[in-house]
Short mmCIF file of N, CA and C in Angstrom, two decimals:
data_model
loop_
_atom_site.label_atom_id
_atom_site.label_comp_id
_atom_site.label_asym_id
_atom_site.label_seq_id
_atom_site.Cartn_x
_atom_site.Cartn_y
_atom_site.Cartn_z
N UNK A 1 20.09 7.87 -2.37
CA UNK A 1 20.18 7.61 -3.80
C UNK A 1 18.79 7.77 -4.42
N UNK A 2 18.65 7.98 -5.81
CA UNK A 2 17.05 8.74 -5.83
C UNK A 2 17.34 7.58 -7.19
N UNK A 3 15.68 7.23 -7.31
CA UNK A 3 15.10 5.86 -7.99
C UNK A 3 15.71 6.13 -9.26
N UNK A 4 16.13 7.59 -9.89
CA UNK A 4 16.77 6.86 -11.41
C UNK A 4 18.41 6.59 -11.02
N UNK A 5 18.71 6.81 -10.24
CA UNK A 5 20.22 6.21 -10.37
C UNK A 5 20.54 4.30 -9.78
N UNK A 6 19.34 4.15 -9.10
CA UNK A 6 18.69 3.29 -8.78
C UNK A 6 18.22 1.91 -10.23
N UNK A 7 17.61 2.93 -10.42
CA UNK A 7 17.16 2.08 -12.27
C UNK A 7 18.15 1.47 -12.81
N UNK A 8 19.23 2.64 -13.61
CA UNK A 8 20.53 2.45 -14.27
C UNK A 8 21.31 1.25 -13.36
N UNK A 9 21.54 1.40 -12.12
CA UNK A 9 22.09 0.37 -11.94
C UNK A 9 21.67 -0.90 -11.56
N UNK A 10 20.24 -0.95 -11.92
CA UNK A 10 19.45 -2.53 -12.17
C UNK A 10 19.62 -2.97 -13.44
N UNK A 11 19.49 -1.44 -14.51
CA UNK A 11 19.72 -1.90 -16.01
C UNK A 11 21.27 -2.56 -16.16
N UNK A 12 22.42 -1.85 -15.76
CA UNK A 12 23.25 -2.27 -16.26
C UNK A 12 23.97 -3.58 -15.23
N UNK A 13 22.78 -4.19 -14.47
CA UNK A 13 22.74 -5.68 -13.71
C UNK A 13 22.55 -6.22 -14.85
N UNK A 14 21.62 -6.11 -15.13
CA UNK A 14 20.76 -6.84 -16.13
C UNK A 14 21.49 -7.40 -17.43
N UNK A 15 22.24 -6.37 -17.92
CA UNK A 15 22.53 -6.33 -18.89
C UNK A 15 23.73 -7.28 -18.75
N UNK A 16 24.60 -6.96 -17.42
CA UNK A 16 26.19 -7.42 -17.38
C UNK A 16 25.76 -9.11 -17.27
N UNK A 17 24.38 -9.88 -17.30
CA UNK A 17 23.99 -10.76 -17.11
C UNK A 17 23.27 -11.57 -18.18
N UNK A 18 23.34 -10.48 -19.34
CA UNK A 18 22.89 -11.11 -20.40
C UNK A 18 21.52 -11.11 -20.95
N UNK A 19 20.53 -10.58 -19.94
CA UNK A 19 19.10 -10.03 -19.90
C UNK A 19 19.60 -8.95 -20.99
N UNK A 20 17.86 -9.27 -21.60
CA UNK A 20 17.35 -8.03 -22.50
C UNK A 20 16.51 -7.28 -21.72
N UNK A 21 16.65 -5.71 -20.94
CA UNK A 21 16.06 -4.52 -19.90
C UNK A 21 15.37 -3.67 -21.18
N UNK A 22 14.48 -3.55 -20.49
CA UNK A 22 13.59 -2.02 -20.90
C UNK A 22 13.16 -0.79 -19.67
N UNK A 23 13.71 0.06 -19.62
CA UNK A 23 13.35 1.18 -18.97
C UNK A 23 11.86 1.92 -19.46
N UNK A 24 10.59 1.58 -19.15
CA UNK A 24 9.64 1.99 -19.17
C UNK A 24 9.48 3.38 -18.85
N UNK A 25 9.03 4.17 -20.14
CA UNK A 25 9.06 5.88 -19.96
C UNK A 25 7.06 6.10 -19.16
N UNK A 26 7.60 7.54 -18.20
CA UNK A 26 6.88 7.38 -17.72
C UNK A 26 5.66 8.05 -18.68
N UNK A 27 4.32 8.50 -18.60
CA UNK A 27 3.21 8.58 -19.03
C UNK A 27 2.58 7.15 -19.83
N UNK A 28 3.18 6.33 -19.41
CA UNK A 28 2.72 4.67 -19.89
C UNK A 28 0.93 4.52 -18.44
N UNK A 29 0.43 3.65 -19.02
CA UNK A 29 -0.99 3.35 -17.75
C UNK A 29 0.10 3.29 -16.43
N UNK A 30 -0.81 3.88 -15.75
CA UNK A 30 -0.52 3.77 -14.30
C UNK A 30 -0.54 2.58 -13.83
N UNK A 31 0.74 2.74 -13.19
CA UNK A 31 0.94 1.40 -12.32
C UNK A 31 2.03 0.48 -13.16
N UNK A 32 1.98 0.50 -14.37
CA UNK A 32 3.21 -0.50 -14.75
C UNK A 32 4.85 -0.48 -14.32
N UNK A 33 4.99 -1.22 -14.13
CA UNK A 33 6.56 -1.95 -13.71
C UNK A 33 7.45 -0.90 -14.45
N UNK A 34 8.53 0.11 -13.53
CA UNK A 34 9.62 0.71 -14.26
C UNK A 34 10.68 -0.24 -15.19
N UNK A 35 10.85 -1.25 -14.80
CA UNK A 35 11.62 -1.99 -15.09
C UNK A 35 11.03 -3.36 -15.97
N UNK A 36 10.89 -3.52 -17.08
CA UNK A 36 10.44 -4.92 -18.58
C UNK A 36 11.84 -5.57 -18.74
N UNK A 37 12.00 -6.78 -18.70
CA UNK A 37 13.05 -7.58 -18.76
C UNK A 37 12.82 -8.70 -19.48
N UNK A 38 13.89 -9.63 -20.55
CA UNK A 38 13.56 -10.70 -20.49
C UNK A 38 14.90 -11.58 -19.92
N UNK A 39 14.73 -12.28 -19.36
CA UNK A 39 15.95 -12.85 -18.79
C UNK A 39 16.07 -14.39 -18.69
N UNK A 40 16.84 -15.00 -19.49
CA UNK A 40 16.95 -16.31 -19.74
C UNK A 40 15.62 -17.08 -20.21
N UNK A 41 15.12 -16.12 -21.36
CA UNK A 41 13.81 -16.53 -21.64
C UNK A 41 12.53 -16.24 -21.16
N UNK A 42 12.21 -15.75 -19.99
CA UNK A 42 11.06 -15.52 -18.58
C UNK A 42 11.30 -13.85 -19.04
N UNK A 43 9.54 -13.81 -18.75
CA UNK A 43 9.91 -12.24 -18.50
C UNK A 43 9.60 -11.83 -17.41
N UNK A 44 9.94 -10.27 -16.86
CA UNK A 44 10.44 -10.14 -15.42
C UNK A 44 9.76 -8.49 -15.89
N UNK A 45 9.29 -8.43 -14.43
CA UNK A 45 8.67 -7.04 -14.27
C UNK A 45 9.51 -6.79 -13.01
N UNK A 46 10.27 -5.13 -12.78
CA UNK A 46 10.30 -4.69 -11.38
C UNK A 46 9.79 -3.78 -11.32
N UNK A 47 9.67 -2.74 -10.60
CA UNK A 47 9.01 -1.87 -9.89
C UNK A 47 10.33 -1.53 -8.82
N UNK A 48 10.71 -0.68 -9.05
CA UNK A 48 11.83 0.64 -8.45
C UNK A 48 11.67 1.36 -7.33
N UNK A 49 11.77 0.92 -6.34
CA UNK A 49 11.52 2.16 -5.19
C UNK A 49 13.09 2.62 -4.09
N UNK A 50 13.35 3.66 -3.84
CA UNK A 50 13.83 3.77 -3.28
C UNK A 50 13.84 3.42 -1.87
N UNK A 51 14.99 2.95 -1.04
CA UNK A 51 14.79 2.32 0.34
C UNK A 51 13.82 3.01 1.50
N UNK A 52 12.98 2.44 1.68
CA UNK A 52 11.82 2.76 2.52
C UNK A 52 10.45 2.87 2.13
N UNK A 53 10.72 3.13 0.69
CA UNK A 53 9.64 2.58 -0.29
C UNK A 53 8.90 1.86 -0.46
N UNK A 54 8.34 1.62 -0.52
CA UNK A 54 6.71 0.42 -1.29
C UNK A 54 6.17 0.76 -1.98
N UNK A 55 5.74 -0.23 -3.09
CA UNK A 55 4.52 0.31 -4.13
C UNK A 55 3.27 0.48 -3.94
N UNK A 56 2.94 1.13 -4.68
CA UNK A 56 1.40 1.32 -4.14
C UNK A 56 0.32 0.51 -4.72
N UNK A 57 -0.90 0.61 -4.30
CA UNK A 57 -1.84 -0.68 -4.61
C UNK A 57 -1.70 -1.08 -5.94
N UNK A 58 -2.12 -0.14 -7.11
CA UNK A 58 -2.03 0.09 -8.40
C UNK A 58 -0.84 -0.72 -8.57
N UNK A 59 0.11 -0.50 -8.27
CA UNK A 59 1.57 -1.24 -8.82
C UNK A 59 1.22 -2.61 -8.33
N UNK A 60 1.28 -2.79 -7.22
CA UNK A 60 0.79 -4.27 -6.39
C UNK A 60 0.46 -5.09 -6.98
N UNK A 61 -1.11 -4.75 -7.69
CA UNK A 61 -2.33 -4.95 -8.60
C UNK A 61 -1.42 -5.31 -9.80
N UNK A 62 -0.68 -4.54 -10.67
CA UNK A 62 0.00 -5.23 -12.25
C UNK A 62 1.30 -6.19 -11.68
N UNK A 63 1.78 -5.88 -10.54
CA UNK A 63 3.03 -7.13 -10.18
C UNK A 63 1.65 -7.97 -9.98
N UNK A 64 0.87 -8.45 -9.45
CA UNK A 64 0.14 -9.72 -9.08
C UNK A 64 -0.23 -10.29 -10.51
N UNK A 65 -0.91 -9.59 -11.22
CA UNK A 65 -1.26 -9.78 -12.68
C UNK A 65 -0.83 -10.20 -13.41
N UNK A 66 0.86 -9.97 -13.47
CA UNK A 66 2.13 -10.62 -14.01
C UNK A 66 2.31 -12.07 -13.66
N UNK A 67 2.38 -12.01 -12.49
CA UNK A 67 2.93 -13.15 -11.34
C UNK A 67 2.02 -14.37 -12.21
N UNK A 68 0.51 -14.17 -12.12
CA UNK A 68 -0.74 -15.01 -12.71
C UNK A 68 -0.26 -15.40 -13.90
N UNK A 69 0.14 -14.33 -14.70
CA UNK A 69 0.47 -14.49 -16.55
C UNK A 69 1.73 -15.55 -16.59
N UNK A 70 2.30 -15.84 -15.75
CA UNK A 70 3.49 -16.57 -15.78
C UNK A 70 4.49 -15.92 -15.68
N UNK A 71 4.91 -14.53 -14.69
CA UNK A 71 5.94 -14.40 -15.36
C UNK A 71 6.45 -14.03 -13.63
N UNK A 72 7.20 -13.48 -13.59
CA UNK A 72 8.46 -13.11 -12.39
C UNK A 72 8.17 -11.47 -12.29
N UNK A 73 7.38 -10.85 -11.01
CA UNK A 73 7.57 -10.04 -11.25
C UNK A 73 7.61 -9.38 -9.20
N UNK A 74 8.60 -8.31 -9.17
CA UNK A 74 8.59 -8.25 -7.57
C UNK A 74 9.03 -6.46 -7.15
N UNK A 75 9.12 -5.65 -6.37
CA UNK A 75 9.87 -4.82 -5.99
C UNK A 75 11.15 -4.73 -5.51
N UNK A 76 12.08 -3.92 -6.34
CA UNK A 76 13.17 -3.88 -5.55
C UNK A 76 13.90 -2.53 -5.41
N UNK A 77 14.61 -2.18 -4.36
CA UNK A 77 15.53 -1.37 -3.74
C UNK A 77 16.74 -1.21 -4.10
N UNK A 78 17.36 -1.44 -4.81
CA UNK A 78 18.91 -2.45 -5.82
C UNK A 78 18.98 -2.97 -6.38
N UNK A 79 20.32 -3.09 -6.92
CA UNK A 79 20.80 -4.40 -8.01
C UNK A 79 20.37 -5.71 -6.82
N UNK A 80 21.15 -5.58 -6.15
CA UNK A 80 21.66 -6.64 -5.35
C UNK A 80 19.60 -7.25 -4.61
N UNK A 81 18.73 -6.80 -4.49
CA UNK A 81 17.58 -7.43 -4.09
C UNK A 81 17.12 -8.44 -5.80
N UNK A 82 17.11 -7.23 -6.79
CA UNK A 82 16.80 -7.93 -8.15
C UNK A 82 17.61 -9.25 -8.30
N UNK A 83 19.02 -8.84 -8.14
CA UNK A 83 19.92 -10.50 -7.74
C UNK A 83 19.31 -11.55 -7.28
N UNK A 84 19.10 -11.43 -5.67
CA UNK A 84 18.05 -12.61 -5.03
C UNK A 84 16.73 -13.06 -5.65
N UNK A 85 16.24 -11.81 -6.18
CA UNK A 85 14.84 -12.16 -6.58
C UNK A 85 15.16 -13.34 -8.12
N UNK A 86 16.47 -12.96 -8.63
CA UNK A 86 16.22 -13.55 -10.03
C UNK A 86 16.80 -14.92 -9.14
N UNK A 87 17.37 -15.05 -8.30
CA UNK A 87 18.39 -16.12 -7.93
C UNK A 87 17.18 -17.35 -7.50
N UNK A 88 16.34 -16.90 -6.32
CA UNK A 88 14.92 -17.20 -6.33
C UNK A 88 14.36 -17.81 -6.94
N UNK A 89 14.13 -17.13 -7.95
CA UNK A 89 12.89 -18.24 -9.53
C UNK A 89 14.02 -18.84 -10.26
N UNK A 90 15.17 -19.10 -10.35
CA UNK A 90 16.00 -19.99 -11.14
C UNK A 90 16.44 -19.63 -12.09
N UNK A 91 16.26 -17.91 -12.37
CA UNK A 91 16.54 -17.54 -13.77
C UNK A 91 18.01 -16.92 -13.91
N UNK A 92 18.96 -16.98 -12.75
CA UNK A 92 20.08 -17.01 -12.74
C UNK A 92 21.21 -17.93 -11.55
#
């Protein structure tokens, strides 16, 4: 499965959940989160990789940055990891 069909079906997680998603277009600074969310108030950064994937330092570097700012931010592979991750911080 290749990372935009991947996306779409985090967005329309998101959405079937009541989160406000932003699909971040790419030529934005390097390294930001494909995925801007706000979800039950909290905002939420992901970062999209396909399975076997990892982000790279740069990405690492703005998820940590987030994390500091207060907010929820992690990599995921699926709907279903973004699930745990939101299930995790309490925001669903």
């Amino acid at each position: 499965m290749t990372e935009q069909k991947i996306q779409k079906r985090i967005l329309r997680f998101l959405k079937d959940i009541g989160a406000y998603p932003a699909k971040i277009v790419t030529g934005n600074r390097a390294g930001i989160p494909d995925i801007l969310a706000c979800v039950n108030g909290r905002f939420v950064a992901i970062e999209v990789k396909v399975p076997g994937k990892e982000a790279t330092k740069l990405q690492d570097l703005h998820l940590q940055r987030i994390k500091e700012a207060g907010g929820v931010a992690f990599v995921a592979h699926g709907a279903d990891e973004v699930r745990e991750a939101l299930m995790k911080a309490g925001l669903i």
